Amino acid sequence: MGVGKGWEGVVLKLLRGKDFTFTVTGAEDVTADFRRVHFTDGGLLAAAGESLHPTMWVRLWFENEGKPHQRAYTLVDPDREAGTFALEFALHDGVASRWARDVRPGGAIEATVQGTGFSAPAPAPERLLLIGDPASLPAINSLLDAFPETAATIWFETQHASDAELPVRLDPARHEIRRIARQDGGAALVERVKAELPELAPDPGSAYVWLACDTATTRTLTAWLRKDLALPKQRVNSLGYWRDAAAA
Ligand SMILES: Cc1cc2nc3c(=O)[nH]c(=O)nc-3n(C[C@H](O)[C@H](O)[C@H](O)COP(=O)(O)OP(=O)(O)OC[C@H]3O[C@@H](n4cnc5c(N)ncnc54)[C@H](O)[C@@H]3O)c2cc1C
């Protein structure tokens, strides 16, 4: 996936409401707590065409006790010509995680494409400031791939010892990762980012932050970036990726 002309800020009007069936071709444990599942795309990538963009996600429909449950996952290495991509699952106890643990080649899942989008930061930032965790690792990797010339600092919240082994697509010449063990519902991450990010964003108008953590942490950091650091709205791209039921 490169930074082409077509995807900046594109709303996927053509795809809205369309349903696709993805078929599993294989799966592997990346770590004990993170699983990659490979799919054929059921026509998704051809339909997306130039709308394909970094951080692109789909809504998958999982079934549990006869009820549908919608969960969002990020496309990994979409290959339009081959009609294939992967999804990477940060594993915990949930309907999507259980499905990913058990699925075998030939398994199928329904998907809807709705809500996904991405606006390339303009002007281009000197450094990407990325904040996330294993659930947003696929999106972080897609951003590192899409902006190969840009420096990046990543604050990465970990939950398991195995998270240190996760494949972050780092270019040691340009990228730096700071790992923070999750504590107190994200408070440790918030503290580190508040202490360390300001010196990397001396000019709020040209800084660019992309963040996706649990919803409460995302909300706290977004408010701080906007109000305390005075970053303009278009320089902060944030979305809560999961709800911490333990902290609720
Ligand atoms: C736009 C978008 C893109 C996303 N892309 C990805 C992706 O590529 N890969 C990915 O793994 N996730 C991704 N997520 C997050 C994923 O959708 C959620 O984690 C989702 O809740 C998982 O569903 P589940 O059925 O497994 O667990 P749920 O039934 O939602 O929750 C079950 C339990 O697990 C806990 N839990 C849920 N998610 C997590 C987590 N990430 N870490 C720790 N505990 C958790 C809950 O607090 C609850 O206690 C994305 C979310 C969004 C909004």
PDB file of C-alpha atoms and ligand atoms in Angstrom:
ATOM      1  CA  MET A   1       0.000   0.000   0.000  1.00  0.00           C
ATOM      2  CA  GLY A   2       1.684   3.232  -1.069  1.00  0.00           C
ATOM      3  CA  VAL A   3       0.771   6.844  -0.654  1.00  0.00           C
ATOM      4  CA  GLY A   4      -1.072   7.214  -3.949  1.00  0.00           C
ATOM      5  CA  LYS A   5      -3.201  10.042  -5.163  1.00  0.00           C
ATOM      6  CA  GLY A   6      -6.577   8.561  -4.570  1.00  0.00           C
ATOM      7  CA  TRP A   7      -7.030   7.861  -0.910  1.00  0.00           C
ATOM      8  CA  GLU A   8      -6.507  11.177   0.825  1.00  0.00           C
ATOM      9  CA  GLY A   9      -9.655  11.942   2.729  1.00  0.00           C
ATOM     10  CA  VAL A  10     -11.694   9.709   0.521  1.00  0.00           C
ATOM     11  CA  VAL A  11     -15.023   8.643   1.915  1.00  0.00           C
ATOM     12  CA  LEU A  12     -15.772   5.160   0.736  1.00  0.00           C
ATOM     13  CA  LYS A  13     -19.105   6.119  -0.749  1.00  0.00           C
ATOM     14  CA  LEU A  14     -19.084   3.332  -3.272  1.00  0.00           C
ATOM     15  CA  LEU A  15     -18.680   0.680  -0.634  1.00  0.00           C
ATOM     16  CA  ARG A  16     -21.112   2.009   1.897  1.00  0.00           C
ATOM     17  CA  GLY A  17     -23.338  -0.733   3.172  1.00  0.00           C
ATOM     18  CA  LYS A  18     -21.915  -3.359   0.873  1.00  0.00           C
ATOM     19  CA  ASP A  19     -21.271  -6.714   2.357  1.00  0.00           C
ATOM     20  CA  PHE A  20     -18.370  -9.022   1.651  1.00  0.00           C
ATOM     21  CA  THR A  21     -17.522 -12.563   2.639  1.00  0.00           C
ATOM     22  CA  PHE A  22     -13.907 -13.173   3.586  1.00  0.00           C
ATOM     23  CA  THR A  23     -12.595 -16.742   3.437  1.00  0.00           C
ATOM     24  CA  VAL A  24      -9.750 -17.951   5.638  1.00  0.00           C
ATOM     25  CA  THR A  25      -6.730 -19.413   3.857  1.00  0.00           C
ATOM     26  CA  GLY A  26      -4.449 -19.860   6.868  1.00  0.00           C
ATOM     27  CA  ALA A  27      -3.510 -18.575  10.304  1.00  0.00           C
ATOM     28  CA  GLU A  28      -0.474 -18.391  12.525  1.00  0.00           C
ATOM     29  CA  ASP A  29       0.373 -17.413  16.070  1.00  0.00           C
ATOM     30  CA  VAL A  30       2.661 -14.399  15.886  1.00  0.00           C
ATOM     31  CA  THR A  31       3.051 -14.612  19.673  1.00  0.00           C
ATOM     32  CA  ALA A  32       1.063 -16.502  22.295  1.00  0.00           C
ATOM     33  CA  ASP A  33      -1.221 -13.458  22.533  1.00  0.00           C
ATOM     34  CA  PHE A  34      -1.404 -12.250  18.929  1.00  0.00           C
ATOM     35  CA  ARG A  35      -2.678 -14.182  15.925  1.00  0.00           C
ATOM     36  CA  ARG A  36      -2.569 -13.423  12.209  1.00  0.00           C
ATOM     37  CA  VAL A  37      -5.325 -14.801   9.960  1.00  0.00           C
ATOM     38  CA  HIS A  38      -5.020 -14.754   6.153  1.00  0.00           C
ATOM     39  CA  PHE A  39      -8.026 -14.240   3.878  1.00  0.00           C
ATOM     40  CA  THR A  40      -9.242 -14.007   0.334  1.00  0.00           C
ATOM     41  CA  ASP A  41     -11.167 -10.767   0.099  1.00  0.00           C
ATOM     42  CA  GLY A  42     -14.497 -11.619  -1.536  1.00  0.00           C
ATOM     43  CA  GLY A  43     -13.996  -8.714  -3.974  1.00  0.00           C
ATOM     44  CA  LEU A  44     -13.360  -6.051  -1.320  1.00  0.00           C
ATOM     45  CA  LEU A  45     -10.018  -4.750  -2.580  1.00  0.00           C
ATOM     46  CA  ALA A  46     -11.069  -4.450  -6.217  1.00  0.00           C
ATOM     47  CA  ALA A  47     -14.191  -2.580  -5.088  1.00  0.00           C
ATOM     48  CA  ALA A  48     -12.120  -0.313  -2.826  1.00  0.00           C
ATOM     49  CA  GLY A  49      -9.792   0.554  -5.703  1.00  0.00           C
ATOM     50  CA  GLU A  50      -7.984   3.817  -5.044  1.00  0.00           C
ATOM     51  CA  SER A  51      -9.870   4.260  -1.758  1.00  0.00           C
ATOM     52  CA  LEU A  52      -7.571   1.779  -0.073  1.00  0.00           C
ATOM     53  CA  HIS A  53      -5.789   3.750   2.639  1.00  0.00           C
ATOM     54  CA  PRO A  54      -3.459   3.333   5.639  1.00  0.00           C
ATOM     55  CA  THR A  55      -5.273   2.240   8.830  1.00  0.00           C
ATOM     56  CA  MET A  56      -8.204   0.952   6.711  1.00  0.00           C
ATOM     57  CA  TRP A  57     -10.548  -1.153   8.803  1.00  0.00           C
ATOM     58  CA  VAL A  58     -13.614  -3.294   8.282  1.00  0.00           C
ATOM     59  CA  ARG A  59     -16.532  -4.311  10.448  1.00  0.00           C
ATOM     60  CA  LEU A  60     -16.686  -8.060  10.934  1.00  0.00           C
ATOM     61  CA  TRP A  61     -19.769  -9.921  12.044  1.00  0.00           C
ATOM     62  CA  PHE A  62     -19.132 -12.613  14.658  1.00  0.00           C
ATOM     63  CA  GLU A  63     -21.859 -14.860  15.980  1.00  0.00           C
ATOM     64  CA  ASN A  64     -22.299 -15.853  19.576  1.00  0.00           C
ATOM     65  CA  GLU A  65     -25.312 -17.781  20.860  1.00  0.00           C
ATOM     66  CA  GLY A  66     -27.221 -16.909  17.698  1.00  0.00           C
ATOM     67  CA  LYS A  67     -26.591 -13.162  18.022  1.00  0.00           C
ATOM     68  CA  PRO A  68     -24.414 -11.067  15.681  1.00  0.00           C
ATOM     69  CA  HIS A  69     -21.577  -9.042  17.216  1.00  0.00           C
ATOM     70  CA  GLN A  70     -19.812  -6.392  15.181  1.00  0.00           C
ATOM     71  CA  ARG A  71     -16.086  -5.833  15.739  1.00  0.00           C
ATOM     72  CA  ALA A  72     -13.588  -3.637  13.868  1.00  0.00           C
ATOM     73  CA  TYR A  73     -10.296  -4.976  12.454  1.00  0.00           C
ATOM     74  CA  THR A  74      -7.562  -3.395  10.352  1.00  0.00           C
ATOM     75  CA  LEU A  75      -6.441  -4.667   6.955  1.00  0.00           C
ATOM     76  CA  VAL A  76      -2.863  -5.958   6.975  1.00  0.00           C
ATOM     77  CA  ASP A  77      -0.875  -6.045   3.709  1.00  0.00           C
ATOM     78  CA  PRO A  78      -3.848  -5.812   1.342  1.00  0.00           C
ATOM     79  CA  ASP A  79      -2.846  -7.123  -2.100  1.00  0.00           C
ATOM     80  CA  ARG A  80      -5.347  -5.849  -4.634  1.00  0.00           C
ATOM     81  CA  GLU A  81      -4.151  -8.003  -7.501  1.00  0.00           C
ATOM     82  CA  ALA A  82      -4.195 -11.197  -5.516  1.00  0.00           C
ATOM     83  CA  GLY A  83      -7.397 -10.229  -3.658  1.00  0.00           C
ATOM     84  CA  THR A  84      -5.865 -11.122  -0.307  1.00  0.00           C
ATOM     85  CA  PHE A  85      -5.060  -9.522   3.043  1.00  0.00           C
ATOM     86  CA  ALA A  86      -4.498 -10.555   6.642  1.00  0.00           C
ATOM     87  CA  LEU A  87      -6.026  -9.476   9.922  1.00  0.00           C
ATOM     88  CA  GLU A  88      -4.110  -9.472  13.186  1.00  0.00           C
ATOM     89  CA  PHE A  89      -5.911 -10.207  16.428  1.00  0.00           C
ATOM     90  CA  ALA A  90      -4.645  -9.064  19.835  1.00  0.00           C
ATOM     91  CA  LEU A  91      -6.027 -11.977  21.855  1.00  0.00           C
ATOM     92  CA  HIS A  92      -8.068 -11.736  25.049  1.00  0.00           C
ATOM     93  CA  ASP A  93     -11.389 -13.208  26.138  1.00  0.00           C
ATOM     94  CA  GLY A  94     -13.923 -12.026  23.560  1.00  0.00           C
ATOM     95  CA  VAL A  95     -16.051 -13.293  20.692  1.00  0.00           C
ATOM     96  CA  ALA A  96     -13.646 -12.041  18.002  1.00  0.00           C
ATOM     97  CA  SER A  97     -10.582 -13.396  19.808  1.00  0.00           C
ATOM     98  CA  ARG A  98     -12.220 -16.794  20.286  1.00  0.00           C
ATOM     99  CA  TRP A  99     -13.099 -16.939  16.595  1.00  0.00           C
ATOM    100  CA  ALA A 100      -9.523 -16.092  15.611  1.00  0.00           C
ATOM    101  CA  ARG A 101      -8.093 -18.729  17.965  1.00  0.00           C
ATOM    102  CA  ASP A 102     -10.284 -21.501  16.571  1.00  0.00           C
ATOM    103  CA  VAL A 103     -10.622 -20.666  12.887  1.00  0.00           C
ATOM    104  CA  ARG A 104      -9.317 -23.054  10.219  1.00  0.00           C
ATOM    105  CA  PRO A 105      -8.766 -22.654   6.447  1.00  0.00           C
ATOM    106  CA  GLY A 106     -12.118 -22.563   4.681  1.00  0.00           C
ATOM    107  CA  GLY A 107     -13.758 -20.643   7.533  1.00  0.00           C
ATOM    108  CA  ALA A 108     -15.723 -17.575   6.431  1.00  0.00           C
ATOM    109  CA  ILE A 109     -16.792 -14.294   7.972  1.00  0.00           C
ATOM    110  CA  GLU A 110     -19.139 -11.530   6.818  1.00  0.00           C
ATOM    111  CA  ALA A 111     -17.879  -7.950   6.682  1.00  0.00           C
ATOM    112  CA  THR A 112     -19.190  -4.451   6.123  1.00  0.00           C
ATOM    113  CA  VAL A 113     -17.081  -1.490   5.052  1.00  0.00           C
ATOM    114  CA  GLN A 114     -18.343   1.642   6.711  1.00  0.00           C
ATOM    115  CA  GLY A 115     -16.766   4.536   8.556  1.00  0.00           C
ATOM    116  CA  THR A 116     -13.156   3.922   7.578  1.00  0.00           C
ATOM    117  CA  GLY A 117     -11.191   6.862   6.161  1.00  0.00           C
ATOM    118  CA  PHE A 118      -7.911   8.674   6.396  1.00  0.00           C
ATOM    119  CA  SER A 119      -6.733  12.194   5.644  1.00  0.00           C
ATOM    120  CA  ALA A 120      -3.030  12.525   4.967  1.00  0.00           C
ATOM    121  CA  PRO A 121      -1.635  15.246   7.214  1.00  0.00           C
ATOM    122  CA  ALA A 122      -0.935  18.393   5.190  1.00  0.00           C
ATOM    123  CA  PRO A 123       1.570  19.903   5.522  1.00  0.00           C
ATOM    124  CA  ALA A 124       3.474  16.660   5.981  1.00  0.00           C
ATOM    125  CA  PRO A 125       4.857  16.337   9.522  1.00  0.00           C
ATOM    126  CA  GLU A 126       8.572  16.040  10.207  1.00  0.00           C
ATOM    127  CA  ARG A 127       7.868  13.249  12.658  1.00  0.00           C
ATOM    128  CA  LEU A 128       4.878  10.976  13.183  1.00  0.00           C
ATOM    129  CA  LEU A 129       3.899  10.790  16.846  1.00  0.00           C
ATOM    130  CA  LEU A 130       2.069   7.463  17.227  1.00  0.00           C
ATOM    131  CA  ILE A 131       0.410   6.131  20.380  1.00  0.00           C
ATOM    132  CA  GLY A 132      -1.108   2.674  20.506  1.00  0.00           C
ATOM    133  CA  ASP A 133      -1.066  -0.912  21.684  1.00  0.00           C
ATOM    134  CA  PRO A 134      -1.320  -4.404  20.155  1.00  0.00           C
ATOM    135  CA  ALA A 135      -4.864  -3.745  18.862  1.00  0.00           C
ATOM    136  CA  SER A 136      -3.638  -0.728  16.910  1.00  0.00           C
ATOM    137  CA  LEU A 137      -0.318  -2.287  15.834  1.00  0.00           C
ATOM    138  CA  PRO A 138      -1.712  -3.163  12.360  1.00  0.00           C
ATOM    139  CA  ALA A 139      -2.725   0.477  11.894  1.00  0.00           C
ATOM    140  CA  ILE A 140       0.619   1.767  13.216  1.00  0.00           C
ATOM    141  CA  ASN A 141       2.488  -0.535  10.839  1.00  0.00           C
ATOM    142  CA  SER A 142       0.349   0.668   7.926  1.00  0.00           C
ATOM    143  CA  LEU A 143       1.294   4.266   8.764  1.00  0.00           C
ATOM    144  CA  LEU A 144       5.007   3.416   8.997  1.00  0.00           C
ATOM    145  CA  ASP A 145       4.697   1.715   5.587  1.00  0.00           C
ATOM    146  CA  ALA A 146       2.781   4.619   4.059  1.00  0.00           C
ATOM    147  CA  PHE A 147       5.282   7.277   5.152  1.00  0.00           C
ATOM    148  CA  PRO A 148       8.609   5.480   4.685  1.00  0.00           C
ATOM    149  CA  GLU A 149      10.681   8.663   4.660  1.00  0.00           C
ATOM    150  CA  THR A 150       9.197  10.184   7.813  1.00  0.00           C
ATOM    151  CA  ALA A 151      10.698   9.858  11.288  1.00  0.00           C
ATOM    152  CA  ALA A 152       8.428   8.392  13.934  1.00  0.00           C
ATOM    153  CA  THR A 153       8.244   8.023  17.685  1.00  0.00           C
ATOM    154  CA  ILE A 154       5.880   5.337  18.926  1.00  0.00           C
ATOM    155  CA  TRP A 155       4.574   5.023  22.459  1.00  0.00           C
ATOM    156  CA  PHE A 156       3.458   1.408  22.620  1.00  0.00           C
ATOM    157  CA  GLU A 157       1.452   0.096  25.538  1.00  0.00           C
ATOM    158  CA  THR A 158       2.054  -3.581  26.309  1.00  0.00           C
ATOM    159  CA  GLN A 159      -0.055  -6.024  28.310  1.00  0.00           C
ATOM    160  CA  HIS A 160       1.819  -9.316  28.002  1.00  0.00           C
ATOM    161  CA  ALA A 161       5.514 -10.186  28.196  1.00  0.00           C
ATOM    162  CA  SER A 162       5.123 -11.569  24.654  1.00  0.00           C
ATOM    163  CA  ASP A 163       4.176  -8.086  23.361  1.00  0.00           C
ATOM    164  CA  ALA A 164       7.905  -7.287  23.279  1.00  0.00           C
ATOM    165  CA  GLU A 165       8.142  -9.786  20.373  1.00  0.00           C
ATOM    166  CA  LEU A 166       5.429  -8.164  18.254  1.00  0.00           C
ATOM    167  CA  PRO A 167       6.523  -7.258  14.730  1.00  0.00           C
ATOM    168  CA  VAL A 168       6.599  -3.464  14.741  1.00  0.00           C
ATOM    169  CA  ARG A 169       7.862  -2.401  11.296  1.00  0.00           C
ATOM    170  CA  LEU A 170      10.657  -0.241  12.594  1.00  0.00           C
ATOM    171  CA  ASP A 171      13.365   1.297  10.483  1.00  0.00           C
ATOM    172  CA  PRO A 172      16.105   1.846  13.066  1.00  0.00           C
ATOM    173  CA  ALA A 173      17.374   4.843  11.094  1.00  0.00           C
ATOM    174  CA  ARG A 174      14.082   6.737  11.464  1.00  0.00           C
ATOM    175  CA  HIS A 175      11.838   5.121  14.046  1.00  0.00           C
ATOM    176  CA  GLU A 176      11.963   4.928  17.782  1.00  0.00           C
ATOM    177  CA  ILE A 177       9.674   2.877  20.006  1.00  0.00           C
ATOM    178  CA  ARG A 178       9.014   3.453  23.684  1.00  0.00           C
ATOM    179  CA  ARG A 179       7.278   0.507  25.353  1.00  0.00           C
ATOM    180  CA  ILE A 180       5.139   1.112  28.429  1.00  0.00           C
ATOM    181  CA  ALA A 181       3.581  -1.709  30.465  1.00  0.00           C
ATOM    182  CA  ARG A 182      -0.151  -1.133  30.921  1.00  0.00           C
ATOM    183  CA  GLN A 183      -0.968  -0.039  34.458  1.00  0.00           C
ATOM    184  CA  ASP A 184      -4.023   1.446  36.143  1.00  0.00           C
ATOM    185  CA  GLY A 185      -6.258   1.403  33.079  1.00  0.00           C
ATOM    186  CA  GLY A 186      -3.739   3.216  30.884  1.00  0.00           C
ATOM    187  CA  ALA A 187      -2.545   5.789  33.456  1.00  0.00           C
ATOM    188  CA  ALA A 188       1.133   4.807  33.020  1.00  0.00           C
ATOM    189  CA  LEU A 189       0.920   5.422  29.266  1.00  0.00           C
ATOM    190  CA  VAL A 190      -0.822   8.760  29.777  1.00  0.00           C
ATOM    191  CA  GLU A 191       1.884   9.857  32.221  1.00  0.00           C
ATOM    192  CA  ARG A 192       4.736   8.901  29.868  1.00  0.00           C
ATOM    193  CA  VAL A 193       3.163  10.599  26.854  1.00  0.00           C
ATOM    194  CA  LYS A 194       2.472  13.771  28.823  1.00  0.00           C
ATOM    195  CA  ALA A 195       6.079  13.827  30.047  1.00  0.00           C
ATOM    196  CA  GLU A 196       7.729  13.013  26.708  1.00  0.00           C
ATOM    197  CA  LEU A 197       5.609  14.201  23.800  1.00  0.00           C
ATOM    198  CA  PRO A 198       5.796  18.002  24.246  1.00  0.00           C
ATOM    199  CA  GLU A 199       9.508  18.220  23.448  1.00  0.00           C
ATOM    200  CA  LEU A 200       8.841  16.359  20.176  1.00  0.00           C
ATOM    201  CA  ALA A 201       6.088  18.807  19.265  1.00  0.00           C
ATOM    202  CA  PRO A 202       7.684  22.235  19.746  1.00  0.00           C
ATOM    203  CA  ASP A 203       5.402  23.711  17.086  1.00  0.00           C
ATOM    204  CA  PRO A 204       1.851  22.482  17.743  1.00  0.00           C
ATOM    205  CA  GLY A 205       0.672  23.607  14.298  1.00  0.00           C
ATOM    206  CA  SER A 206       2.976  21.239  12.427  1.00  0.00           C
ATOM    207  CA  ALA A 207       2.998  18.306  14.862  1.00  0.00           C
ATOM    208  CA  TYR A 208       0.945  15.259  13.932  1.00  0.00           C
ATOM    209  CA  VAL A 209      -0.347  12.703  16.419  1.00  0.00           C
ATOM    210  CA  TRP A 210      -2.147   9.470  15.560  1.00  0.00           C
ATOM    211  CA  LEU A 211      -3.475   7.580  18.556  1.00  0.00           C
ATOM    212  CA  ALA A 212      -5.666   4.564  19.174  1.00  0.00           C
ATOM    213  CA  CYS A 213      -5.752   2.961  22.622  1.00  0.00           C
ATOM    214  CA  ASP A 214      -8.610   1.884  24.869  1.00  0.00           C
ATOM    215  CA  THR A 215     -11.465   4.397  24.739  1.00  0.00           C
ATOM    216  CA  ALA A 216     -10.843   6.074  28.127  1.00  0.00           C
ATOM    217  CA  THR A 217      -7.104   6.520  27.522  1.00  0.00           C
ATOM    218  CA  THR A 218      -7.744   7.777  24.005  1.00  0.00           C
ATOM    219  CA  ARG A 219     -10.241  10.336  25.289  1.00  0.00           C
ATOM    220  CA  THR A 220      -7.877  11.563  28.038  1.00  0.00           C
ATOM    221  CA  LEU A 221      -4.914  11.951  25.693  1.00  0.00           C
ATOM    222  CA  THR A 222      -6.947  13.559  22.918  1.00  0.00           C
ATOM    223  CA  ALA A 223      -8.314  16.185  25.320  1.00  0.00           C
ATOM    224  CA  TRP A 224      -4.802  16.891  26.599  1.00  0.00           C
ATOM    225  CA  LEU A 225      -3.330  17.206  23.096  1.00  0.00           C
ATOM    226  CA  ARG A 226      -6.073  19.553  21.955  1.00  0.00           C
ATOM    227  CA  LYS A 227      -6.516  21.692  25.075  1.00  0.00           C
ATOM    228  CA  ASP A 228      -3.177  21.685  26.897  1.00  0.00           C
ATOM    229  CA  LEU A 229      -0.824  21.314  23.941  1.00  0.00           C
ATOM    230  CA  ALA A 230      -3.120  23.312  21.624  1.00  0.00           C
ATOM    231  CA  LEU A 231      -2.731  20.974  18.656  1.00  0.00           C
ATOM    232  CA  PRO A 232      -5.239  21.859  15.930  1.00  0.00           C
ATOM    233  CA  LYS A 233      -8.040  19.365  15.316  1.00  0.00           C
ATOM    234  CA  GLN A 234      -6.657  18.257  11.953  1.00  0.00           C
ATOM    235  CA  ARG A 235      -3.268  17.420  13.516  1.00  0.00           C
ATOM    236  CA  VAL A 236      -4.731  14.888  15.978  1.00  0.00           C
ATOM    237  CA  ASN A 237      -6.157  11.698  14.528  1.00  0.00           C
ATOM    238  CA  SER A 238      -7.638   9.644  17.347  1.00  0.00           C
ATOM    239  CA  LEU A 239     -10.077   6.790  17.765  1.00  0.00           C
ATOM    240  CA  GLY A 240     -10.823   4.599  20.788  1.00  0.00           C
ATOM    241  CA  TYR A 241     -10.186   0.997  19.688  1.00  0.00           C
ATOM    242  CA  TRP A 242     -11.482  -1.055  22.608  1.00  0.00           C
ATOM    243  CA  ARG A 243     -13.389  -0.697  25.835  1.00  0.00           C
ATOM    244  CA  ASP A 244     -11.664  -1.827  29.015  1.00  0.00           C
ATOM    245  CA  ALA A 245     -14.460  -3.675  30.794  1.00  0.00           C
ATOM    246  CA  ALA A 246     -12.228  -4.132  33.864  1.00  0.00           C
ATOM    247  CA  ALA A 247     -11.857  -0.368  34.293  1.00  0.00           C
ATOM    248  CA  ALA A 248     -15.510   0.469  33.571  1.00  0.00           C
TER     249      ALA A 248
HETATM  250  C1  LIG B   1     -11.145   1.146  13.846  1.00  0.00           C
HETATM  251  C2  LIG B   1     -10.713  -0.021  14.704  1.00  0.00           C
HETATM  252  C3  LIG B   1      -9.766  -0.926  14.234  1.00  0.00           C
HETATM  253  C4  LIG B   1      -9.347  -1.999  15.031  1.00  0.00           C
HETATM  254  N1  LIG B   1      -8.391  -2.872  14.556  1.00  0.00           N
HETATM  255  C5  LIG B   1      -7.982  -3.908  15.342  1.00  0.00           C
HETATM  256  C6  LIG B   1      -6.998  -4.845  14.856  1.00  0.00           C
HETATM  257  O1  LIG B   1      -6.536  -4.768  13.716  1.00  0.00           O
HETATM  258  N2  LIG B   1      -6.592  -5.832  15.708  1.00  0.00           N
HETATM  259  C7  LIG B   1      -7.100  -5.957  16.981  1.00  0.00           C
HETATM  260  O2  LIG B   1      -6.706  -6.876  17.715  1.00  0.00           O
HETATM  261  N3  LIG B   1      -8.058  -5.112  17.437  1.00  0.00           N
HETATM  262  C8  LIG B   1      -8.496  -4.107  16.642  1.00  0.00           C
HETATM  263  N4  LIG B   1      -9.459  -3.241  17.106  1.00  0.00           N
HETATM  264  C9  LIG B   1      -9.979  -3.453  18.465  1.00  0.00           C
HETATM  265  C10 LIG B   1     -11.049  -4.559  18.516  1.00  0.00           C
HETATM  266  O3  LIG B   1     -12.123  -4.215  17.649  1.00  0.00           O
HETATM  267  C11 LIG B   1     -11.548  -4.652  19.964  1.00  0.00           C
HETATM  268  O4  LIG B   1     -10.480  -5.056  20.797  1.00  0.00           O
HETATM  269  C12 LIG B   1     -12.729  -5.577  20.150  1.00  0.00           C
HETATM  270  O5  LIG B   1     -13.350  -5.243  21.349  1.00  0.00           O
HETATM  271  C13 LIG B   1     -12.342  -7.048  20.189  1.00  0.00           C
HETATM  272  O6  LIG B   1     -13.523  -7.811  20.289  1.00  0.00           O
HETATM  273  P1  LIG B   1     -13.656  -9.141  21.156  1.00  0.00           P
HETATM  274  O7  LIG B   1     -14.961  -9.742  20.730  1.00  0.00           O
HETATM  275  O8  LIG B   1     -12.429  -9.991  21.001  1.00  0.00           O
HETATM  276  O9  LIG B   1     -13.719  -8.672  22.671  1.00  0.00           O
HETATM  277  P2  LIG B   1     -14.951  -7.930  23.418  1.00  0.00           P
HETATM  278  O10 LIG B   1     -16.120  -8.854  23.463  1.00  0.00           O
HETATM  279  O11 LIG B   1     -15.152  -6.586  22.829  1.00  0.00           O
HETATM  280  O12 LIG B   1     -14.365  -7.781  24.883  1.00  0.00           O
HETATM  281  C14 LIG B   1     -14.173  -8.920  25.733  1.00  0.00           C
HETATM  282  C15 LIG B   1     -13.230  -8.546  26.879  1.00  0.00           C
HETATM  283  O13 LIG B   1     -11.935  -8.287  26.363  1.00  0.00           O
HETATM  284  C16 LIG B   1     -11.503  -6.985  26.708  1.00  0.00           C
HETATM  285  N5  LIG B   1     -10.796  -6.453  25.524  1.00  0.00           N
HETATM  286  C17 LIG B   1     -11.351  -6.122  24.305  1.00  0.00           C
HETATM  287  N6  LIG B   1     -10.396  -5.691  23.465  1.00  0.00           N
HETATM  288  C18 LIG B   1      -9.226  -5.751  24.158  1.00  0.00           C
HETATM  289  C19 LIG B   1      -7.892  -5.438  23.814  1.00  0.00           C
HETATM  290  N7  LIG B   1      -7.547  -4.982  22.589  1.00  0.00           N
HETATM  291  N8  LIG B   1      -6.937  -5.627  24.750  1.00  0.00           N
HETATM  292  C20 LIG B   1      -7.266  -6.077  25.959  1.00  0.00           C
HETATM  293  N9  LIG B   1      -8.505  -6.401  26.350  1.00  0.00           N
HETATM  294  C21 LIG B   1      -9.481  -6.237  25.455  1.00  0.00           C
HETATM  295  C22 LIG B   1     -12.753  -6.204  27.060  1.00  0.00           C
HETATM  296  O14 LIG B   1     -12.482  -5.184  28.013  1.00  0.00           O
HETATM  297  C23 LIG B   1     -13.626  -7.292  27.652  1.00  0.00           C
HETATM  298  O15 LIG B   1     -13.291  -7.504  28.999  1.00  0.00           O
HETATM  299  C24 LIG B   1      -9.901  -2.176  16.319  1.00  0.00           C
HETATM  300  C25 LIG B   1     -10.892  -1.272  16.761  1.00  0.00           C
HETATM  301  C26 LIG B   1     -11.281  -0.214  15.974  1.00  0.00           C
HETATM  302  C27 LIG B   1     -12.350   0.743  16.481  1.00  0.00           C
END
